[in-house]
């Protein structure tokens, strides 16, 4: 039966019952000679019955009791039946949702990582899985708050900033500082974070092993390479004209190997530092003059080179590292720009009070798909061209590490056939203020 016909049937039954009772009372009243009193009595009885049904229904609802599943014989029965269905549907939905929540919790509990549900505002831990208890020593019934579990400022600052896109790596476990953890925040709901904590001790140990290995091998290669280099320098091609092409190639290759070893050692040194040991004032005017000399020496008159100092401020950081980064960019610009191209090194202020050192060239340019991977070690757009120009594939990696240490970033824009621009963007805190501001060519 459709809803409409069910409703019509209920109304019909109710009205028929009402009329039957009223007519019965009226007939009896006429018979007994008390028409109005009996009609009024019947009306009152009907009203009382309705109130009684209403009262019964309300008290059942107030007491959250299950309503009866009755086959409708009137409006009240239908109302109860419909409410009973609603109750059943509600219960089924709650049951399904509970099942889902339990399922999620079971899945979270089975995860090999520690998982914590944390209140975004207060940092209170609302729930945690078994691994969280084992890894962080939490009490299942009173897990506490993020601030008490990780008393260090690093975690608290990171949590307060809600940095869900940047995991916090290499934090000591609160129960054993030798266990190193990585922390990641996932937006669970508008009120809660899902904090996933992973034991990365082994991973970090392997990473350290790799770094030590590369540093040691590079270090060990340095001495034999210096010896080979030395002997090659002693050998005069005039004495052995027949060996000239061979000696030239050997010198070129040994110079490349030395550069590779030096770059690897630089990278190892940079990786070993978490922050700059000390920040000195990096005098930019002489540094820019040095960059100009280096570019001119490398270009040997094959390019137009301009160095502009529009910022006329100094930076704060490490002169040695910044020089290494900037000269890598300049060297790339010279090496990847064909003869007669132009190269411009510009040092300028940025609107936020920081400074930008950019190296722009009119060279080959880089296809867009390579840009995101350019700062990876040994990543090259064109291996043959890089080899031709004597690159090691580590230059931009070094630049990225140096800039990271200075809380600066590298911005790369490039168009194939038109040229590239590599910009080192420094924040206001990296600028040493107090120097006269004026524009001009360095
Ligand atoms: P490499 O020592 O090979 O130059 P880098 O790390 O310095 O290594 O650069 C990585 C790759 O990026 C290079 O091999 C080259 O393909 C590309 N590249 C870097 N700078 C430029 C530039 N100014 N113009 C075009 N391509 C560049």
Coordinates of C-alpha atoms and ligand atoms in Angstrom, one line a residue:
X1 CA 0.0 0.0 0.0
X2 CA 1.2 3.5 -0.8
X3 CA 1.8 6.1 1.9
X4 CA -1.2 8.1 0.7
X5 CA -3.6 5.2 0.9
X6 CA -2.3 4.2 4.3
X7 CA -2.9 7.7 5.6
X8 CA -6.4 7.8 4.1
X9 CA -7.2 4.5 5.7
X10 CA -6.1 5.7 9.1
X11 CA -8.2 8.9 8.8
X12 CA -11.2 7.0 7.6
X13 CA -10.9 4.5 10.5
X14 CA -10.5 7.3 13.1
X15 CA -13.3 9.5 11.7
X16 CA -15.6 6.5 11.4
X17 CA -14.9 5.4 15.0
X18 CA -15.5 9.0 16.2
X19 CA -18.8 9.3 14.3
X20 CA -19.9 5.8 15.5
X21 CA -19.3 6.7 19.2
X22 CA -21.0 10.1 18.9
X23 CA -24.0 8.6 17.0
X24 CA -24.2 5.8 19.5
X25 CA -24.2 8.3 22.4
X26 CA -26.8 10.5 20.6
X27 CA -29.1 7.5 20.0
X28 CA -28.8 6.3 23.6
X29 CA -29.3 9.9 24.8
X30 CA -32.5 10.2 22.7
X31 CA -33.7 6.8 24.0
X32 CA -33.0 7.8 27.7
X33 CA -34.1 11.4 27.2
X34 CA -30.7 12.8 28.0
X35 CA -29.4 13.7 24.5
X36 CA -26.9 16.5 25.4
X37 CA -25.5 15.0 28.6
X38 CA -24.7 11.7 26.8
X39 CA -23.3 13.4 23.8
X40 CA -21.1 15.6 26.0
X41 CA -20.1 12.5 28.0
X42 CA -19.1 10.7 24.8
X43 CA -17.1 13.8 23.6
X44 CA -15.4 14.0 26.9
X45 CA -14.5 10.3 26.8
X46 CA -13.1 10.7 23.3
X47 CA -11.0 13.7 24.4
X48 CA -9.8 11.8 27.5
X49 CA -8.8 8.8 25.4
X50 CA -6.9 11.1 23.0
X51 CA -5.1 12.7 26.0
X52 CA -4.3 9.3 27.4
X53 CA -2.7 8.1 24.1
X54 CA -0.8 11.4 23.8
X55 CA 0.4 11.0 27.4
X56 CA 1.5 7.4 26.8
X57 CA 3.3 8.2 23.7
X58 CA 5.1 11.2 25.2
X59 CA 6.2 9.3 28.3
X60 CA 7.5 6.5 26.1
X61 CA 9.5 9.0 24.1
X62 CA 10.8 10.8 27.1
X63 CA 11.9 7.5 28.7
X64 CA 13.5 6.6 25.3
X65 CA 11.6 3.3 25.4
X66 CA 11.1 1.3 22.3
X67 CA 7.7 1.9 20.8
X68 CA 5.4 -1.0 19.8
X69 CA 5.3 -2.2 16.3
X70 CA 1.5 -2.2 15.9
X71 CA -0.5 -2.7 12.8
X72 CA -2.3 0.7 12.4
X73 CA -5.9 0.9 13.4
X74 CA -6.3 4.6 13.5
X75 CA -4.2 7.8 13.6
X76 CA -2.5 7.1 17.0
X77 CA -1.5 3.6 16.0
X78 CA -0.1 4.8 12.7
X79 CA 1.8 7.5 14.5
X80 CA 3.3 4.9 16.9
X81 CA 4.1 2.6 14.1
X82 CA 5.9 5.4 12.2
X83 CA 7.8 6.5 15.2
X84 CA 8.7 2.8 15.8
X85 CA 10.1 2.6 12.3
X86 CA 12.1 5.8 12.8
X87 CA 13.5 4.5 16.0
X88 CA 14.6 1.3 14.2
X89 CA 16.1 3.2 11.4
X90 CA 18.0 5.5 13.8
X91 CA 19.2 2.5 15.8
X92 CA 20.3 0.7 12.6
X93 CA 22.2 3.9 11.5
X94 CA 23.9 4.3 14.9
X95 CA 24.8 0.6 14.8
X96 CA 26.3 0.9 11.3
X97 CA 28.2 4.0 12.3
X98 CA 29.5 2.4 15.5
X99 CA 30.6 -0.6 13.4
X100 CA 32.4 1.8 11.1
X101 CA 34.1 3.7 13.9
X102 CA 35.0 0.4 15.6
X103 CA 36.4 -0.8 12.2
X104 CA 38.5 2.3 11.8
X105 CA 39.7 2.1 15.3
X106 CA 40.6 -1.6 14.8
X107 CA 42.5 -0.6 11.7
X108 CA 44.3 2.2 13.5
X109 CA 45.1 -0.1 16.4
X110 CA 46.6 -2.6 13.9
X111 CA 48.8 0.0 12.3
X112 CA 52.5 -0.5 12.9
X113 CA 52.8 3.3 13.7
X114 CA 51.7 5.0 16.8
X115 CA 48.4 6.8 16.1
X116 CA 46.9 9.5 18.4
X117 CA 43.7 11.5 18.1
X118 CA 44.5 14.9 19.5
X119 CA 42.3 17.9 20.2
X120 CA 43.5 20.8 18.0
X121 CA 42.8 23.5 20.6
X122 CA 44.1 22.0 23.8
X123 CA 46.5 19.3 22.5
X124 CA 44.6 16.8 24.7
X125 CA 45.0 13.2 23.5
X126 CA 41.5 11.7 23.1
X127 CA 42.5 8.3 22.0
X128 CA 45.7 6.4 21.1
X129 CA 46.5 2.9 19.8
X130 CA 48.6 0.2 21.4
X131 CA 51.7 1.2 19.5
X132 CA 51.4 4.7 20.9
X133 CA 51.4 3.3 24.4
X134 CA 54.5 1.2 23.6
X135 CA 56.4 3.8 21.7
X136 CA 55.5 6.9 23.8
X137 CA 54.8 5.2 27.2
X138 CA 51.2 6.5 27.3
X139 CA 48.7 5.4 29.8
X140 CA 45.6 4.1 27.9
X141 CA 43.2 5.6 30.4
X142 CA 44.9 9.0 30.8
X143 CA 47.1 9.6 27.8
X144 CA 47.7 13.2 28.7
X145 CA 48.4 16.0 26.2
X146 CA 51.0 16.5 23.4
X147 CA 52.7 19.1 25.6
X148 CA 53.3 16.7 28.4
X149 CA 54.3 13.7 26.2
X150 CA 56.8 15.8 24.2
X151 CA 58.0 18.5 26.6
X152 CA 60.4 20.0 24.0
X153 CA 59.6 23.3 22.3
X154 CA 60.2 21.9 18.9
X155 CA 57.2 19.5 19.0
X156 CA 55.0 22.0 20.8
X157 CA 55.7 24.8 18.3
X158 CA 55.2 22.5 15.4
X159 CA 51.9 21.2 16.8
X160 CA 50.7 24.7 17.6
X161 CA 51.5 25.8 14.0
X162 CA 49.4 22.8 12.8
X163 CA 51.9 22.0 10.1
X164 CA 50.1 19.1 8.5
X165 CA 52.2 19.3 5.3
X166 CA 55.6 19.1 7.0
X167 CA 56.5 16.1 9.2
X168 CA 58.7 16.6 12.1
X169 CA 61.7 14.3 11.7
X170 CA 64.2 13.0 14.2
X171 CA 62.6 13.6 17.6
X172 CA 63.7 11.6 20.6
X173 CA 61.1 9.2 22.1
X174 CA 59.9 10.4 25.6
X175 CA 60.8 7.0 27.0
X176 CA 64.1 6.4 25.3
X177 CA 66.1 9.2 23.7
X178 CA 67.9 6.7 21.5
X179 CA 64.7 5.9 19.7
X180 CA 64.2 8.5 17.1
X181 CA 60.7 9.4 15.9
X182 CA 59.1 11.1 13.0
X183 CA 55.8 12.9 13.6
X184 CA 53.1 13.7 11.1
X185 CA 49.8 15.6 11.5
X186 CA 46.8 14.6 9.5
X187 CA 43.5 16.6 9.5
X188 CA 41.1 14.1 11.1
X189 CA 38.2 16.5 11.7
X190 CA 37.8 20.3 12.2
X191 CA 38.4 19.7 16.0
X192 CA 41.0 16.9 16.0
X193 CA 44.4 16.0 14.5
X194 CA 45.5 12.5 13.8
X195 CA 49.1 12.4 15.0
X196 CA 51.0 9.6 13.4
X197 CA 54.3 8.8 15.1
X198 CA 56.8 6.4 13.5
X199 CA 60.0 4.9 14.8
X200 CA 62.7 6.0 12.3
X201 CA 65.7 5.0 14.3
X202 CA 66.8 2.4 11.8
X203 CA 66.1 4.6 8.8
X204 CA 68.1 7.5 10.3
X205 CA 71.0 5.1 11.2
X206 CA 71.0 3.9 7.6
X207 CA 71.0 7.4 6.3
X208 CA 73.9 8.3 8.6
X209 CA 75.7 5.2 7.4
X210 CA 75.2 6.3 3.8
X211 CA 76.5 9.8 4.6
X212 CA 79.5 8.5 6.5
X213 CA 80.2 6.1 3.6
X214 CA 80.1 8.8 1.0
X215 CA 82.2 11.2 3.1
X216 CA 84.8 8.6 3.9
X217 CA 85.1 7.4 0.3
X218 CA 85.4 10.9 -0.9
X219 CA 88.0 11.7 1.7
X220 CA 90.0 8.5 0.9
X221 CA 89.9 9.4 -2.8
X222 CA 91.3 12.9 -2.2
X223 CA 94.9 11.8 -1.6
X224 CA 95.4 9.4 -4.5
X225 CA 93.7 11.9 -6.8
X226 CA 96.1 14.7 -5.6
X227 CA 99.0 12.3 -6.4
X228 CA 97.7 11.5 -9.9
X229 CA 97.1 15.2 -10.5
X230 CA 100.6 16.0 -9.3
X231 CA 102.3 13.5 -11.6
X232 CA 100.1 14.6 -14.6
X233 CA 101.2 18.1 -14.0
X234 CA 104.9 17.1 -14.0
X235 CA 104.6 15.3 -17.3
X236 CA 105.3 17.9 -19.9
X237 CA 103.6 17.4 -23.3
X238 CA 106.6 19.0 -25.1
X239 CA 108.7 16.1 -23.9
X240 CA 106.2 13.5 -25.1
X241 CA 104.3 15.1 -28.0
X242 CA 102.9 11.7 -29.0
X243 CA 101.2 11.5 -25.6
X244 CA 99.7 15.0 -25.8
X245 CA 96.0 14.1 -26.5
X246 CA 96.1 11.3 -23.9
X247 CA 97.7 13.6 -21.3
X248 CA 95.2 16.4 -22.0
X249 CA 92.3 14.0 -21.6
X250 CA 93.8 12.5 -18.4
X251 CA 94.2 15.9 -16.9
X252 CA 90.7 16.8 -17.8
X253 CA 89.3 13.6 -16.3
X254 CA 91.4 13.9 -13.1
X255 CA 90.2 17.5 -12.7
X256 CA 86.6 16.3 -13.0
X257 CA 87.2 13.6 -10.4
X258 CA 88.7 16.1 -8.0
X259 CA 85.8 18.4 -8.5
X260 CA 83.4 15.5 -7.9
X261 CA 85.2 14.5 -4.7
X262 CA 85.2 18.1 -3.5
X263 CA 81.5 18.5 -4.3
X264 CA 80.7 15.3 -2.4
X265 CA 82.7 16.4 0.6
X266 CA 81.0 19.8 0.5
X267 CA 77.6 18.1 0.4
X268 CA 78.5 15.8 3.3
X269 CA 79.6 18.8 5.3
X270 CA 76.4 20.6 4.6
X271 CA 74.2 17.6 5.4
X272 CA 75.9 17.1 8.7
X273 CA 74.9 20.6 9.8
X274 CA 71.4 21.1 11.1
X275 CA 71.9 24.9 11.4
X276 CA 74.7 27.3 10.8
X277 CA 77.2 27.2 13.6
X278 CA 77.5 30.9 13.5
X279 CA 76.1 33.7 11.4
X280 CA 78.6 36.4 10.3
X281 CA 78.0 39.4 8.2
X282 CA 78.5 38.4 4.6
X283 CA 79.9 41.4 2.8
X284 CA 78.0 41.4 -0.5
X285 CA 79.9 44.0 -2.5
X286 CA 83.2 42.1 -2.5
X287 CA 81.3 38.8 -2.9
X288 CA 79.6 40.2 -6.0
X289 CA 82.9 41.4 -7.4
X290 CA 84.4 37.9 -6.9
X291 CA 81.4 36.4 -8.7
X292 CA 82.0 38.8 -11.6
X293 CA 85.7 37.8 -11.8
X294 CA 84.8 34.1 -11.6
X295 CA 82.2 34.4 -14.3
X296 CA 84.5 36.4 -16.6
X297 CA 87.3 33.9 -16.1
X298 CA 85.0 31.0 -16.9
X299 CA 83.4 32.7 -19.8
X300 CA 86.7 33.9 -21.3
X301 CA 84.9 36.7 -23.2
X302 CA 82.3 34.4 -24.8
X303 CA 79.3 36.0 -22.9
X304 CA 78.1 39.5 -21.9
X305 CA 78.2 39.6 -18.1
X306 CA 76.5 42.1 -15.9
X307 CA 76.5 42.1 -12.1
X308 CA 74.1 44.6 -10.4
X309 CA 74.0 45.4 -6.8
X310 CA 70.7 47.1 -6.3
X311 CA 70.2 46.1 -2.7
X312 CA 73.4 47.5 -1.2
X313 CA 73.0 45.5 2.0
X314 CA 74.9 42.6 3.4
X315 CA 73.6 39.3 4.4
X316 CA 73.8 37.3 7.6
X317 CA 75.2 33.8 7.3
X318 CA 78.3 31.9 6.1
X319 CA 80.4 33.7 3.5
X320 CA 82.1 30.4 2.5
X321 CA 78.8 28.6 2.0
X322 CA 77.0 31.4 0.2
X323 CA 80.0 32.0 -2.0
X324 CA 79.9 28.3 -2.9
X325 CA 76.2 28.4 -3.7
X326 CA 76.3 31.6 -5.7
X327 CA 79.3 30.6 -7.7
X328 CA 77.6 27.3 -8.6
X329 CA 74.7 29.3 -10.1
X330 CA 77.1 31.6 -12.0
X331 CA 79.1 28.7 -13.2
X332 CA 75.9 26.9 -14.4
X333 CA 74.8 30.1 -16.2
X334 CA 78.1 30.3 -18.1
X335 CA 78.2 26.6 -18.9
X336 CA 74.6 26.4 -20.1
X337 CA 74.6 29.5 -22.2
X338 CA 75.9 29.4 -25.7
X339 CA 78.5 31.9 -27.0
X340 CA 77.4 35.5 -27.2
X341 CA 74.6 35.0 -24.7
X342 CA 74.1 37.2 -21.7
X343 CA 74.3 36.6 -18.0
X344 CA 73.1 38.9 -15.3
X345 CA 73.7 38.6 -11.6
X346 CA 71.3 40.9 -9.7
X347 CA 71.2 41.5 -6.0
X348 CA 68.0 43.3 -4.9
X349 CA 65.7 43.8 -2.0
X350 CA 62.3 42.0 -1.9
X351 CA 59.1 43.7 -0.9
X352 CA 59.0 41.9 2.4
X353 CA 62.3 43.4 3.5
X354 CA 64.4 40.4 2.5
X355 CA 66.8 40.2 -0.4
X356 CA 67.1 38.2 -3.6
X357 CA 70.2 37.2 -5.5
X358 CA 69.3 36.1 -9.0
X359 CA 71.3 34.7 -11.8
X360 CA 69.6 35.1 -15.2
X361 CA 71.0 33.7 -18.4
X362 CA 69.9 33.7 -22.0
X363 CA 70.9 30.0 -22.4
X364 CA 69.4 26.7 -23.4
X365 CA 66.7 26.8 -20.8
X366 CA 65.2 23.8 -19.0
X367 CA 62.0 21.9 -20.0
X368 CA 59.3 22.4 -17.3
X369 CA 59.1 18.8 -16.3
X370 CA 62.7 18.7 -15.1
X371 CA 62.4 21.8 -12.8
X372 CA 61.0 20.0 -9.7
X373 CA 63.9 17.4 -9.7
X374 CA 66.8 19.8 -10.6
X375 CA 68.2 20.0 -7.1
X376 CA 68.4 16.2 -6.6
X377 CA 71.9 14.8 -6.6
X378 CA 73.3 13.8 -10.0
X379 CA 70.1 14.9 -11.7
X380 CA 70.8 16.3 -15.1
X381 CA 68.5 17.5 -17.9
X382 CA 70.9 16.4 -20.6
X383 CA 73.8 14.1 -19.5
X384 CA 75.8 14.7 -22.6
X385 CA 75.7 18.5 -22.3
X386 CA 76.5 18.4 -18.6
X387 CA 79.4 16.2 -19.3
X388 CA 80.6 18.4 -22.1
X389 CA 80.5 21.4 -19.8
X390 CA 82.3 19.5 -17.0
X391 CA 79.4 19.4 -14.5
X392 CA 79.3 17.0 -11.6
X393 CA 75.5 17.0 -11.1
X394 CA 75.9 18.1 -7.5
X395 CA 76.0 21.9 -8.0
X396 CA 72.3 22.7 -7.4
X397 CA 72.1 20.1 -4.6
X398 CA 74.8 22.1 -2.8
X399 CA 72.9 25.4 -3.6
X400 CA 69.7 23.9 -2.0
X401 CA 71.5 22.8 1.1
X402 CA 73.3 26.1 1.6
X403 CA 70.0 28.0 1.2
X404 CA 68.2 25.6 3.6
X405 CA 70.9 26.4 6.2
X406 CA 70.1 30.1 5.7
X407 CA 66.3 29.5 5.8
X408 CA 66.3 30.8 2.2
X409 CA 64.7 29.1 -0.8
X410 CA 65.7 28.6 -4.5
X411 CA 63.2 29.7 -7.1
X412 CA 63.8 28.4 -10.7
X413 CA 62.1 29.8 -13.7
X414 CA 63.1 28.7 -17.2
X415 CA 62.0 28.7 -20.8
X416 CA 63.5 26.4 -23.4
X417 CA 65.5 28.4 -25.9
X418 CA 65.1 31.6 -23.9
X419 CA 67.1 31.1 -20.7
X420 CA 66.7 30.5 -17.0
X421 CA 66.6 32.4 -13.8
X422 CA 67.8 31.0 -10.5
X423 CA 66.8 33.2 -7.6
X424 CA 68.0 32.7 -4.0
X425 CA 65.3 34.3 -1.9
X426 CA 66.3 35.4 1.6
X427 CA 63.9 36.5 4.4
X428 CA 64.2 39.8 6.2
X429 CA 66.0 38.1 9.1
X430 CA 68.9 37.2 6.8
X431 CA 69.5 40.9 5.9
X432 CA 72.1 42.8 7.8
X433 CA 70.5 46.3 8.0
X434 CA 72.2 49.6 8.7
X435 CA 74.1 50.0 5.4
X436 CA 73.4 52.8 2.9
X437 CA 70.8 52.0 0.2
X438 CA 71.5 52.9 -3.3
X439 CA 71.5 51.3 -6.7
X440 CA 74.4 50.6 -9.1
X441 CA 76.6 48.2 -11.0
X442 CA 79.0 46.2 -8.8
Ligands
LIG1 P1 75.8 20.1 -13.3 O1 77.1 20.0 -12.5 O2 75.5 18.9 -14.1 O3 75.7 21.4 -13.9 P2 73.9 21.0 -11.4 O4 73.3 20.4 -10.2 O5 74.6 22.3 -11.2 O6 74.8 19.9 -12.1 O7 72.7 21.2 -12.4 C1 71.8 20.1 -12.6 C2 71.3 20.2 -14.0 O8 70.5 21.4 -14.2 C3 72.4 20.4 -15.1 O9 72.9 19.2 -15.5 C4 71.6 21.1 -16.2 O10 71.0 20.2 -17.0 C5 70.6 21.9 -15.5 N1 71.0 23.3 -15.3 C6 71.5 23.9 -14.2 N2 71.7 25.2 -14.4 C7 71.2 25.5 -15.7 C8 71.1 26.7 -16.5 N3 71.5 27.9 -16.0 N4 70.6 26.6 -17.7 C9 70.2 25.4 -18.2 N5 70.2 24.2 -17.5 C10 70.8 24.3 -16.2

